[in-house]
Amino acid sequence: MEKLVVHGGASLSGSVNISGSKNAALPILAATLLTREKCVIRRVPDVSDTNYMLQILQNLGAEVERASGTVTVKAEKLNGAEAPYDLVRKMRASICVMGPLLARMKEANVSLPGGCVIGDRPVDLHLRGLEGLGAEVHVEGGNIVVKAGKGLRGDEIDMRGKHGTTVLGTDNVMMAAVLAKGTTVIEGAACEPEVIDLANFLNKMGARISGAGTSRIEIVGVKELGGVEHTVIPDRIEAGTFLVAGAMAAKDKITLKRVEPDHLTSLLDVLEECGYPVERHGKTLTIGKAKNPLGANLTTEPYPYFPTDMQAQMCALFATTPGISVVKDTIFPQRFMHCSEMKRMGADIDMDDGTAVIRGVEKLSAAPVMASDLRASAALVLAALTAKGNTEIHRVYHIDRGYENIDDKLIGLGAEIERLQE
Ligand code: EPZ
């Protein structure tokens, strides 16, 4: 296993290229199962999550090639419809092969993904949606078995749950519906940019999807889909993470290239309200030091509101911002592992049932800390950039799941970071 040693006192400058979106790439890679023809997908980030997905596709019989950021998949012949536990347990998002497998093979056998450190990760909405298309669903021995011997048929599907919309649930139902007989309407669909990117990919394949990006998506079923070429959208969460790095540690300002600022408006609004000068020029964003940084009260909600995947990074920023900030996560109320680790570094944070009350301190101090979920781990790297001393962050594999060379990119901005064997 590896650890990162992050030297405090970073003073960042220059520019960084943002990678393609992990959360757009994963369902798009799953969607290649819907055609026998070759699909070429560009800007697929080389992170362990996308590599796990490629293993699952290969395990199903697809031919897969990766040449730096470009992935080629040809699922001409599939040797089964099973996503095994040993792969699914490593990456919960593997659940999004269920919809395409059901559409292509009329059955799917996917291990129940189980929970993870950010909390329970139920799939009831996925299953309700697929049942709505005529699938028979049952769970046996920790596996979800879905069957549609006579094929799927379009219907009105309500995907709303007690925590609001589901991103991968919307993806699964959309991918199942594209080959169903008749028209499907998804009410309460997730509106994330990654859902729009998947819909665009499917439409290029010959699907007939309208309304992606709104809470009502209509899918007119077609007979078959063809191979395509597609470039994945930029990763808005990686971009947000680097914006917070700039807010915390820019000497003057830093520049992010190859981003989509329209996908970041809720974060940009908050950073500007907190006093950080943000400028956008086309696909480039710059962020500078705040003359008088302010804290904020934040609540995470489904897109287009403040994203849960940026909650941990904002806690790192607020830990050394004067005043009191309150951060509430309504989507994953347990997603605060980063706070207990930052308290080891001297952060003043009180936790109360899905809400962190953060009192800014002058400076954090280095301490050995443990990475846990992907975004909590990134938050610890951010906290370490401006801490006193050198912080050791253990279990770096958590960060490598969703950030492509985060240490090299930060070093390129002037940070001092070593990646060492534990
Ligand atoms: C996607 O996960 C993202 N992952 C997550 O990013 C992100 O945090 C999440 O959406 C919310 O934005 C990928 O896209 C690969 P959900 P997903 O279904 O789709 C509840 C990261 O850091 N729910 O939108 O699995 C659920 O418990 C990852 O990159 C049900 O109740 O999340 C949660 O409270 C972490 N029943 C809420 O909905 C269901 O059947 C939103 O979850 C499904 C979800």
Short mmCIF file of C-alpha atoms and ligand atoms in Angstrom, two decimals:
data_model
loop_
_atom_site.label_atom_id
_atom_site.label_comp_id
_atom_site.label_asym_id
_atom_site.label_seq_id
_atom_site.Cartn_x
_atom_site.Cartn_y
_atom_site.Cartn_z
CA MET A 1 0.00 0.00 0.00
CA GLU A 2 1.14 3.58 -0.56
CA LYS A 3 0.96 6.77 1.46
CA LEU A 4 1.29 10.43 0.55
CA VAL A 5 3.52 12.77 2.50
CA VAL A 6 2.22 16.30 1.94
CA HIS A 7 4.52 19.14 2.96
CA GLY A 8 2.59 22.04 4.51
CA GLY A 9 2.99 25.67 3.56
CA ALA A 10 2.14 25.10 -0.12
CA SER A 11 1.99 28.18 -2.32
CA LEU A 12 0.27 27.21 -5.56
CA SER A 13 0.51 28.87 -8.96
CA GLY A 14 0.24 28.00 -12.66
CA SER A 15 -2.36 25.85 -14.39
CA VAL A 16 -3.69 22.28 -14.33
CA ASN A 17 -5.54 20.23 -16.98
CA ILE A 18 -8.73 18.65 -15.62
CA SER A 19 -9.39 15.01 -16.62
CA GLY A 20 -12.52 13.47 -18.06
CA SER A 21 -15.33 12.71 -15.61
CA LYS A 22 -15.13 9.39 -13.74
CA ASN A 23 -18.86 9.56 -12.98
CA ALA A 24 -19.73 10.14 -16.64
CA ALA A 25 -17.30 7.49 -17.92
CA LEU A 26 -18.59 4.65 -15.72
CA PRO A 27 -22.19 4.45 -17.04
CA ILE A 28 -20.99 5.23 -20.59
CA LEU A 29 -18.60 2.27 -20.43
CA ALA A 30 -21.50 0.11 -19.18
CA ALA A 31 -23.64 1.33 -22.10
CA THR A 32 -21.20 -0.22 -24.61
CA LEU A 33 -22.84 -3.55 -23.68
CA LEU A 34 -25.92 -2.40 -25.61
CA THR A 35 -24.32 -2.91 -29.04
CA ARG A 36 -22.25 -5.56 -30.82
CA GLU A 37 -20.34 -2.82 -32.60
CA LYS A 38 -17.15 -1.02 -31.57
CA CYS A 39 -17.34 2.05 -29.31
CA VAL A 40 -14.45 4.50 -28.94
CA ILE A 41 -14.57 6.66 -25.81
CA ARG A 42 -12.10 9.50 -25.24
CA ARG A 43 -11.02 11.25 -22.04
CA VAL A 44 -11.70 8.21 -19.85
CA PRO A 45 -9.67 8.96 -16.71
CA ASP A 46 -7.09 6.30 -15.83
CA VAL A 47 -8.35 5.66 -12.28
CA SER A 48 -9.06 2.38 -10.51
CA ASP A 49 -12.84 2.79 -10.76
CA THR A 50 -12.81 2.96 -14.57
CA ASN A 51 -10.30 0.11 -14.68
CA TYR A 52 -12.60 -2.02 -12.50
CA MET A 53 -15.43 -1.30 -14.95
CA LEU A 54 -13.22 -2.41 -17.86
CA GLN A 55 -12.48 -5.65 -15.98
CA ILE A 56 -16.22 -6.25 -15.56
CA LEU A 57 -16.80 -5.70 -19.29
CA GLN A 58 -13.95 -8.10 -20.14
CA ASN A 59 -15.32 -10.60 -17.63
CA LEU A 60 -18.62 -10.45 -19.55
CA GLY A 61 -16.80 -11.22 -22.84
CA ALA A 62 -16.27 -7.74 -24.33
CA GLU A 63 -12.99 -6.89 -26.10
CA VAL A 64 -11.43 -3.92 -24.33
CA GLU A 65 -8.40 -1.80 -25.25
CA ARG A 66 -7.06 1.28 -23.47
CA ALA A 67 -4.56 3.64 -25.12
CA SER A 68 -3.90 6.43 -22.59
CA GLY A 69 -7.25 8.28 -22.28
CA THR A 70 -8.98 6.49 -25.16
CA VAL A 71 -10.87 3.26 -24.48
CA THR A 72 -12.20 0.97 -27.20
CA VAL A 73 -14.90 -1.57 -26.31
CA LYS A 74 -16.49 -4.16 -28.57
CA ALA A 75 -19.14 -6.29 -26.88
CA GLU A 76 -19.80 -8.43 -29.96
CA LYS A 77 -20.29 -11.65 -28.04
CA LEU A 78 -21.13 -11.76 -24.34
CA ASN A 79 -20.42 -14.96 -22.46
CA GLY A 80 -22.93 -14.30 -19.71
CA ALA A 81 -24.83 -11.67 -17.76
CA GLU A 82 -23.08 -11.78 -14.43
CA ALA A 83 -21.11 -9.10 -12.56
CA PRO A 84 -19.38 -11.11 -9.83
CA TYR A 85 -19.03 -10.14 -6.18
CA ASP A 86 -15.24 -9.89 -6.24
CA LEU A 87 -15.49 -7.05 -8.75
CA VAL A 88 -18.71 -5.40 -7.59
CA ARG A 89 -17.55 -5.22 -3.95
CA LYS A 90 -14.59 -3.11 -5.11
CA MET A 91 -16.77 -0.60 -6.89
CA ARG A 92 -20.41 0.03 -6.05
CA ALA A 93 -21.01 1.80 -9.35
CA SER A 94 -20.77 -1.59 -11.11
CA ILE A 95 -24.51 -1.70 -10.40
CA CYS A 96 -24.93 0.32 -13.61
CA VAL A 97 -24.22 -2.74 -15.78
CA MET A 98 -27.59 -4.13 -14.67
CA GLY A 99 -29.72 -2.03 -17.05
CA PRO A 100 -27.70 -2.68 -20.22
CA LEU A 101 -27.30 -6.40 -19.45
CA LEU A 102 -31.06 -6.72 -18.92
CA ALA A 103 -31.75 -4.90 -22.20
CA ARG A 104 -29.20 -6.93 -24.21
CA MET A 105 -29.38 -10.38 -22.56
CA LYS A 106 -32.89 -10.20 -21.08
CA GLU A 107 -31.33 -11.01 -17.74
CA ALA A 108 -28.66 -9.77 -15.33
CA ASN A 109 -27.05 -11.16 -12.21
CA VAL A 110 -25.28 -8.43 -10.25
CA SER A 111 -23.94 -8.79 -6.75
CA LEU A 112 -25.65 -6.51 -4.21
CA PRO A 113 -23.08 -3.72 -3.85
CA GLY A 114 -23.42 -3.43 -0.08
CA GLY A 115 -22.63 -0.23 1.77
CA CYS A 116 -19.51 1.88 1.99
CA VAL A 117 -18.00 4.41 4.38
CA ILE A 118 -20.27 7.23 3.20
CA GLY A 119 -23.28 5.27 4.33
CA ASP A 120 -25.88 2.79 3.21
CA ARG A 121 -26.06 2.50 -0.57
CA PRO A 122 -29.51 1.00 -1.29
CA VAL A 123 -30.60 0.02 -4.81
CA ASP A 124 -34.36 -0.21 -4.20
CA LEU A 125 -35.08 2.59 -6.70
CA HIS A 126 -33.03 0.83 -9.40
CA LEU A 127 -35.02 -2.37 -8.88
CA ARG A 128 -38.37 -0.57 -8.71
CA GLY A 129 -37.55 1.13 -12.00
CA LEU A 130 -36.59 -2.11 -13.78
CA GLU A 131 -39.69 -3.86 -12.44
CA GLY A 132 -41.66 -0.96 -13.90
CA LEU A 133 -40.29 -1.99 -17.31
CA GLY A 134 -41.54 -5.54 -16.80
CA ALA A 135 -38.49 -7.22 -15.27
CA GLU A 136 -38.83 -9.86 -12.56
CA VAL A 137 -36.44 -9.04 -9.73
CA HIS A 138 -35.30 -11.18 -6.84
CA VAL A 139 -32.32 -11.20 -4.50
CA GLU A 140 -30.68 -14.51 -3.63
CA GLY A 141 -27.36 -15.19 -1.93
CA GLY A 142 -26.35 -11.53 -2.03
CA ASN A 143 -27.01 -11.33 -5.77
CA ILE A 144 -29.66 -9.35 -7.58
CA VAL A 145 -31.21 -11.48 -10.33
CA VAL A 146 -33.32 -9.61 -12.87
CA LYS A 147 -35.05 -11.35 -15.77
CA ALA A 148 -37.22 -10.22 -18.68
CA GLY A 149 -37.73 -13.33 -20.79
CA LYS A 150 -40.31 -11.68 -23.00
CA GLY A 151 -38.29 -8.47 -23.28
CA LEU A 152 -38.91 -5.11 -21.62
CA ARG A 153 -41.83 -2.80 -22.33
CA GLY A 154 -41.93 0.97 -21.91
CA ASP A 155 -43.97 2.55 -19.10
CA GLU A 156 -44.19 5.60 -16.80
CA ILE A 157 -41.55 5.13 -14.07
CA ASP A 158 -41.30 7.27 -10.92
CA MET A 159 -37.68 7.26 -9.68
CA ARG A 160 -38.06 9.55 -6.67
CA GLY A 161 -36.86 8.20 -3.28
CA LYS A 162 -36.85 9.57 0.26
CA HIS A 163 -33.42 11.11 -0.41
CA GLY A 164 -34.55 12.55 -3.73
CA THR A 165 -33.27 11.42 -7.11
CA THR A 166 -30.82 8.64 -7.91
CA VAL A 167 -28.08 9.23 -10.49
CA LEU A 168 -27.12 5.63 -11.27
CA GLY A 169 -30.73 4.51 -10.83
CA THR A 170 -31.76 6.95 -13.56
CA ASP A 171 -28.88 5.68 -15.71
CA ASN A 172 -29.88 2.04 -15.23
CA VAL A 173 -33.52 2.58 -16.16
CA MET A 174 -32.58 4.77 -19.14
CA MET A 175 -30.18 2.09 -20.46
CA ALA A 176 -32.78 -0.64 -19.98
CA ALA A 177 -35.50 1.42 -21.69
CA VAL A 178 -33.59 2.23 -24.89
CA LEU A 179 -34.27 -1.28 -26.31
CA ALA A 180 -37.69 -1.76 -24.68
CA LYS A 181 -40.89 -2.08 -26.74
CA GLY A 182 -42.69 1.27 -26.66
CA THR A 183 -42.04 4.52 -24.84
CA THR A 184 -40.77 5.03 -21.29
CA VAL A 185 -41.14 8.21 -19.26
CA ILE A 186 -38.90 8.58 -16.20
CA GLU A 187 -40.41 11.00 -13.68
CA GLY A 188 -38.12 12.28 -10.93
CA ALA A 189 -35.01 11.63 -13.03
CA ALA A 190 -31.62 12.84 -11.80
CA CYS A 191 -30.48 16.00 -13.66
CA GLU A 192 -26.71 15.67 -13.23
CA PRO A 193 -24.45 16.54 -16.23
CA GLU A 194 -23.22 12.92 -16.17
CA VAL A 195 -26.80 11.74 -16.91
CA ILE A 196 -26.93 14.15 -19.88
CA ASP A 197 -23.57 12.83 -21.12
CA LEU A 198 -24.87 9.25 -20.98
CA ALA A 199 -28.06 10.25 -22.84
CA ASN A 200 -25.96 11.97 -25.52
CA PHE A 201 -23.83 8.83 -25.88
CA LEU A 202 -26.94 6.63 -26.19
CA ASN A 203 -28.54 8.97 -28.73
CA LYS A 204 -25.36 8.82 -30.84
CA MET A 205 -25.77 5.01 -30.73
CA GLY A 206 -29.26 5.44 -32.22
CA ALA A 207 -31.40 5.75 -29.10
CA ARG A 208 -34.30 8.23 -28.99
CA ILE A 209 -33.98 10.02 -25.63
CA SER A 210 -35.31 13.50 -24.87
CA GLY A 211 -35.44 15.56 -21.68
CA ALA A 212 -32.10 14.43 -20.17
CA GLY A 213 -31.02 17.08 -17.67
CA THR A 214 -34.60 17.64 -16.55
CA SER A 215 -36.60 15.59 -14.06
CA ARG A 216 -38.67 14.07 -16.89
CA ILE A 217 -36.86 11.94 -19.45
CA GLU A 218 -38.66 10.27 -22.37
CA ILE A 219 -37.16 7.23 -24.12
CA VAL A 220 -38.73 5.80 -27.29
CA GLY A 221 -37.55 2.19 -27.56
CA VAL A 222 -35.63 1.16 -30.71
CA LYS A 223 -34.70 -2.24 -32.17
CA GLU A 224 -30.92 -1.97 -31.95
CA LEU A 225 -28.04 0.39 -31.29
CA GLY A 226 -24.75 0.90 -33.13
CA GLY A 227 -21.13 1.68 -32.27
CA VAL A 228 -20.03 5.31 -31.77
CA GLU A 229 -17.16 7.63 -30.87
CA HIS A 230 -17.60 9.94 -27.86
CA THR A 231 -15.56 12.25 -25.65
CA VAL A 232 -16.49 12.26 -21.96
CA ILE A 233 -17.30 15.59 -20.28
CA PRO A 234 -14.74 17.14 -17.91
CA ASP A 235 -14.79 15.98 -14.28
CA ARG A 236 -16.66 18.72 -12.38
CA ILE A 237 -15.72 17.26 -9.00
CA GLU A 238 -12.02 17.07 -9.79
CA ALA A 239 -12.31 20.67 -11.02
CA GLY A 240 -14.10 21.66 -7.81
CA THR A 241 -11.39 19.97 -5.76
CA PHE A 242 -8.68 22.01 -7.50
CA LEU A 243 -10.73 25.20 -7.10
CA VAL A 244 -10.72 24.60 -3.35
CA ALA A 245 -6.97 23.88 -3.48
CA GLY A 246 -6.54 27.30 -5.11
CA ALA A 247 -8.81 28.98 -2.57
CA MET A 248 -6.77 27.47 0.27
CA ALA A 249 -3.21 27.72 -1.03
CA ALA A 250 -2.86 29.93 -4.13
CA LYS A 251 0.11 32.30 -3.99
CA ASP A 252 -1.95 34.68 -6.10
CA LYS A 253 -4.20 32.55 -8.36
CA ILE A 254 -4.31 29.19 -10.18
CA THR A 255 -5.85 28.28 -13.54
CA LEU A 256 -7.91 25.19 -14.41
CA LYS A 257 -8.02 24.16 -18.08
CA ARG A 258 -10.40 21.88 -20.00
CA VAL A 259 -13.28 22.40 -17.56
CA GLU A 260 -17.00 23.00 -18.12
CA PRO A 261 -17.80 26.01 -15.85
CA ASP A 262 -21.55 25.59 -16.50
CA HIS A 263 -21.39 22.34 -14.47
CA LEU A 264 -19.98 24.15 -11.43
CA THR A 265 -22.29 27.12 -10.90
CA SER A 266 -23.45 26.14 -7.39
CA LEU A 267 -19.82 25.79 -6.23
CA LEU A 268 -18.64 28.92 -8.01
CA ASP A 269 -21.45 30.93 -6.38
CA VAL A 270 -20.44 29.72 -2.90
CA LEU A 271 -16.72 30.39 -3.46
CA GLU A 272 -17.47 33.92 -4.68
CA GLU A 273 -19.78 34.56 -1.72
CA CYS A 274 -16.88 33.45 0.52
CA GLY A 275 -14.66 36.11 -1.07
CA TYR A 276 -12.60 34.09 -3.58
CA PRO A 277 -12.24 35.88 -6.93
CA VAL A 278 -13.26 33.46 -9.69
CA GLU A 279 -12.95 34.22 -13.39
CA ARG A 280 -14.20 32.13 -16.30
CA HIS A 281 -12.95 32.30 -19.86
CA GLY A 282 -14.59 29.65 -22.03
CA LYS A 283 -13.33 26.26 -20.80
CA THR A 284 -10.87 27.84 -18.34
CA LEU A 285 -11.41 28.92 -14.74
CA THR A 286 -9.10 30.87 -12.44
CA ILE A 287 -9.45 31.25 -8.68
CA GLY A 288 -7.46 33.63 -6.46
CA LYS A 289 -6.79 34.35 -2.82
CA ALA A 290 -9.56 36.00 -0.82
CA LYS A 291 -8.70 39.33 0.82
CA ASN A 292 -11.25 38.61 3.52
CA PRO A 293 -12.30 34.93 3.41
CA LEU A 294 -15.72 34.15 4.84
CA GLY A 295 -17.32 30.88 5.95
CA ALA A 296 -20.76 29.76 4.77
CA ASN A 297 -23.75 27.57 5.60
CA LEU A 298 -23.98 24.78 3.02
CA THR A 299 -26.58 22.08 2.38
CA THR A 300 -26.00 19.40 -0.23
CA GLU A 301 -28.84 18.61 -2.64
CA PRO A 302 -29.23 16.95 -6.06
CA TYR A 303 -27.95 18.84 -9.10
CA PRO A 304 -28.06 21.75 -9.89
CA TYR A 305 -27.68 22.53 -6.17
CA PHE A 306 -24.58 22.04 -4.05
CA PRO A 307 -23.07 18.56 -4.73
CA THR A 308 -22.45 16.06 -1.93
CA ASP A 309 -19.20 15.11 -3.71
CA MET A 310 -17.82 18.58 -2.89
CA GLN A 311 -18.91 18.61 0.76
CA ALA A 312 -15.69 17.18 2.23
CA GLN A 313 -13.47 19.57 0.27
CA MET A 314 -15.47 22.57 1.57
CA CYS A 315 -15.07 21.29 5.14
CA ALA A 316 -11.30 21.40 4.57
CA LEU A 317 -11.56 25.01 3.36
CA PHE A 318 -13.79 26.07 6.25
CA ALA A 319 -11.48 24.41 8.83
CA THR A 320 -9.10 27.39 8.49
CA THR A 321 -11.63 30.07 7.48
CA PRO A 322 -12.36 32.63 10.23
CA GLY A 323 -15.81 32.32 11.77
CA ILE A 324 -18.32 29.50 11.95
CA SER A 325 -19.48 27.44 8.95
CA VAL A 326 -22.24 24.85 8.97
CA VAL A 327 -22.22 22.00 6.42
CA LYS A 328 -25.21 19.67 6.13
CA ASP A 329 -25.26 16.61 3.85
CA THR A 330 -28.86 15.62 3.07
CA ILE A 331 -27.80 12.96 0.53
CA PHE A 332 -25.25 11.00 2.58
CA PRO A 333 -25.74 12.16 6.22
CA GLN A 334 -22.88 9.92 7.40
CA ARG A 335 -20.37 11.30 4.89
CA PHE A 336 -18.11 13.01 7.45
CA MET A 337 -15.14 10.67 7.94
CA HIS A 338 -12.90 13.56 6.86
CA CYS A 339 -14.01 15.61 9.89
CA SER A 340 -12.75 13.09 12.45
CA GLU A 341 -9.42 12.92 10.60
CA MET A 342 -9.15 16.73 10.33
CA LYS A 343 -9.81 17.01 14.07
CA ARG A 344 -6.60 14.99 14.51
CA MET A 345 -4.94 17.88 12.66
CA GLY A 346 -6.42 20.43 15.08
CA ALA A 347 -9.66 21.32 13.29
CA ASP A 348 -12.48 22.54 15.55
CA ILE A 349 -15.54 20.65 14.27
CA ASP A 350 -18.66 19.47 16.08
CA MET A 351 -20.72 16.80 14.41
CA ASP A 352 -24.47 16.59 14.88
CA ASP A 353 -26.52 14.08 12.82
CA GLY A 354 -25.50 14.86 9.26
CA THR A 355 -24.30 18.36 10.04
CA ALA A 356 -20.76 19.65 10.72
CA VAL A 357 -20.36 22.90 12.69
CA ILE A 358 -16.87 24.16 11.82
CA ARG A 359 -15.05 26.92 13.73
CA GLY A 360 -12.12 28.13 11.65
CA VAL A 361 -8.70 27.89 13.31
CA GLU A 362 -5.53 29.79 12.38
CA LYS A 363 -3.68 26.76 11.03
CA LEU A 364 -3.96 22.98 11.10
CA SER A 365 -1.00 20.84 12.14
CA ALA A 366 0.38 17.75 10.47
CA ALA A 367 -0.71 14.38 11.86
CA PRO A 368 -0.82 10.87 10.40
CA VAL A 369 -4.33 10.52 8.94
CA MET A 370 -6.29 7.79 7.19
CA ALA A 371 -7.95 8.13 3.82
CA SER A 372 -11.43 6.59 3.76
CA ASP A 373 -13.86 7.42 0.96
CA LEU A 374 -12.70 9.10 -2.22
CA ARG A 375 -13.72 12.68 -1.45
CA ALA A 376 -12.81 12.54 2.24
CA SER A 377 -9.30 11.51 1.16
CA ALA A 378 -9.05 14.44 -1.27
CA ALA A 379 -10.16 16.75 1.54
CA LEU A 380 -7.28 15.50 3.71
CA VAL A 381 -4.80 16.31 0.95
CA LEU A 382 -6.24 19.83 0.75
CA ALA A 383 -6.09 20.26 4.53
CA ALA A 384 -2.45 19.09 4.53
CA LEU A 385 -1.41 21.63 1.87
CA THR A 386 -1.65 24.53 4.32
CA ALA A 387 -1.00 22.67 7.59
CA LYS A 388 2.13 23.15 9.69
CA GLY A 389 4.57 20.29 9.08
CA ASN A 390 4.38 17.21 6.85
CA THR A 391 1.15 15.19 6.88
CA GLU A 392 1.17 11.46 6.15
CA ILE A 393 -2.02 10.26 4.45
CA HIS A 394 -2.39 6.48 4.56
CA ARG A 395 -4.41 4.16 2.25
CA VAL A 396 -3.93 6.37 -0.78
CA TYR A 397 -5.71 3.80 -2.95
CA HIS A 398 -8.95 5.52 -1.93
CA ILE A 399 -7.82 8.70 -3.73
CA ASP A 400 -6.58 6.80 -6.79
CA ARG A 401 -10.09 5.44 -7.30
CA GLY A 402 -11.32 8.74 -8.67
CA TYR A 403 -8.46 11.20 -9.13
CA GLU A 404 -6.01 10.78 -12.02
CA ASN A 405 -2.51 11.57 -10.65
CA ILE A 406 -3.74 14.09 -8.08
CA ASP A 407 -0.27 14.27 -6.50
CA ASP A 408 1.49 14.96 -9.83
CA LYS A 409 -1.09 17.60 -10.69
CA LEU A 410 -0.65 19.36 -7.34
CA ILE A 411 3.15 19.12 -7.65
CA GLY A 412 2.76 20.77 -11.07
CA LEU A 413 1.09 23.67 -9.24
CA GLY A 414 3.98 23.94 -6.77
CA ALA A 415 2.94 21.60 -3.94
CA GLU A 416 5.54 19.35 -2.30
CA ILE A 417 4.16 15.80 -2.12
CA GLU A 418 5.86 12.38 -1.98
CA ARG A 419 4.18 9.06 -2.75
CA LEU A 420 5.90 6.36 -0.67
CA GLN A 421 5.39 2.70 0.13
CA GLU A 422 3.67 2.24 3.54
C1 EPZ B 1 -23.64 8.89 -7.79
O1 EPZ B 1 -23.79 7.77 -6.95
C2 EPZ B 1 -22.15 9.23 -7.78
N1 EPZ B 1 -21.38 8.07 -8.26
C3 EPZ B 1 -21.70 9.56 -6.36
O2 EPZ B 1 -20.34 9.97 -6.42
C4 EPZ B 1 -22.54 10.74 -5.85
O3 EPZ B 1 -22.18 11.02 -4.52
C5 EPZ B 1 -24.03 10.38 -5.94
O4 EPZ B 1 -24.37 10.01 -7.28
C6 EPZ B 1 -24.93 11.54 -5.52
O5 EPZ B 1 -24.69 12.63 -6.37
C7 EPZ B 1 -21.33 7.83 -9.58
O6 EPZ B 1 -21.91 8.54 -10.39
C8 EPZ B 1 -20.49 6.65 -10.01
P1 EPZ B 1 -27.55 8.12 -5.86
P2 EPZ B 1 -25.20 6.99 -6.90
O7 EPZ B 1 -28.23 6.89 -6.31
O8 EPZ B 1 -25.90 7.12 -8.21
C9 EPZ B 1 -30.35 7.13 -2.20
C10 EPZ B 1 -18.04 9.92 -5.92
O9 EPZ B 1 -17.49 10.38 -4.90
N2 EPZ B 1 -30.76 5.96 -2.99
O10 EPZ B 1 -27.76 9.38 -6.66
O11 EPZ B 1 -24.95 5.65 -6.38
C11 EPZ B 1 -28.89 7.05 -1.75
O12 EPZ B 1 -28.79 6.32 -0.55
C12 EPZ B 1 -19.34 9.15 -5.76
O13 EPZ B 1 -17.63 10.06 -7.08
C13 EPZ B 1 -31.83 5.19 -2.55
O14 EPZ B 1 -32.43 5.47 -1.52
O15 EPZ B 1 -25.98 7.84 -5.82
C14 EPZ B 1 -28.55 8.50 -1.57
O16 EPZ B 1 -29.03 8.94 -0.33
C15 EPZ B 1 -19.70 8.86 -4.31
N3 EPZ B 1 -32.21 4.11 -3.29
C16 EPZ B 1 -29.34 9.21 -2.67
O17 EPZ B 1 -30.38 8.29 -3.04
C17 EPZ B 1 -31.59 3.78 -4.47
O18 EPZ B 1 -32.01 2.80 -5.12
C18 EPZ B 1 -28.54 9.55 -3.91
O19 EPZ B 1 -27.87 8.38 -4.32
C19 EPZ B 1 -30.50 4.58 -4.90
C20 EPZ B 1 -30.12 5.66 -4.15
#
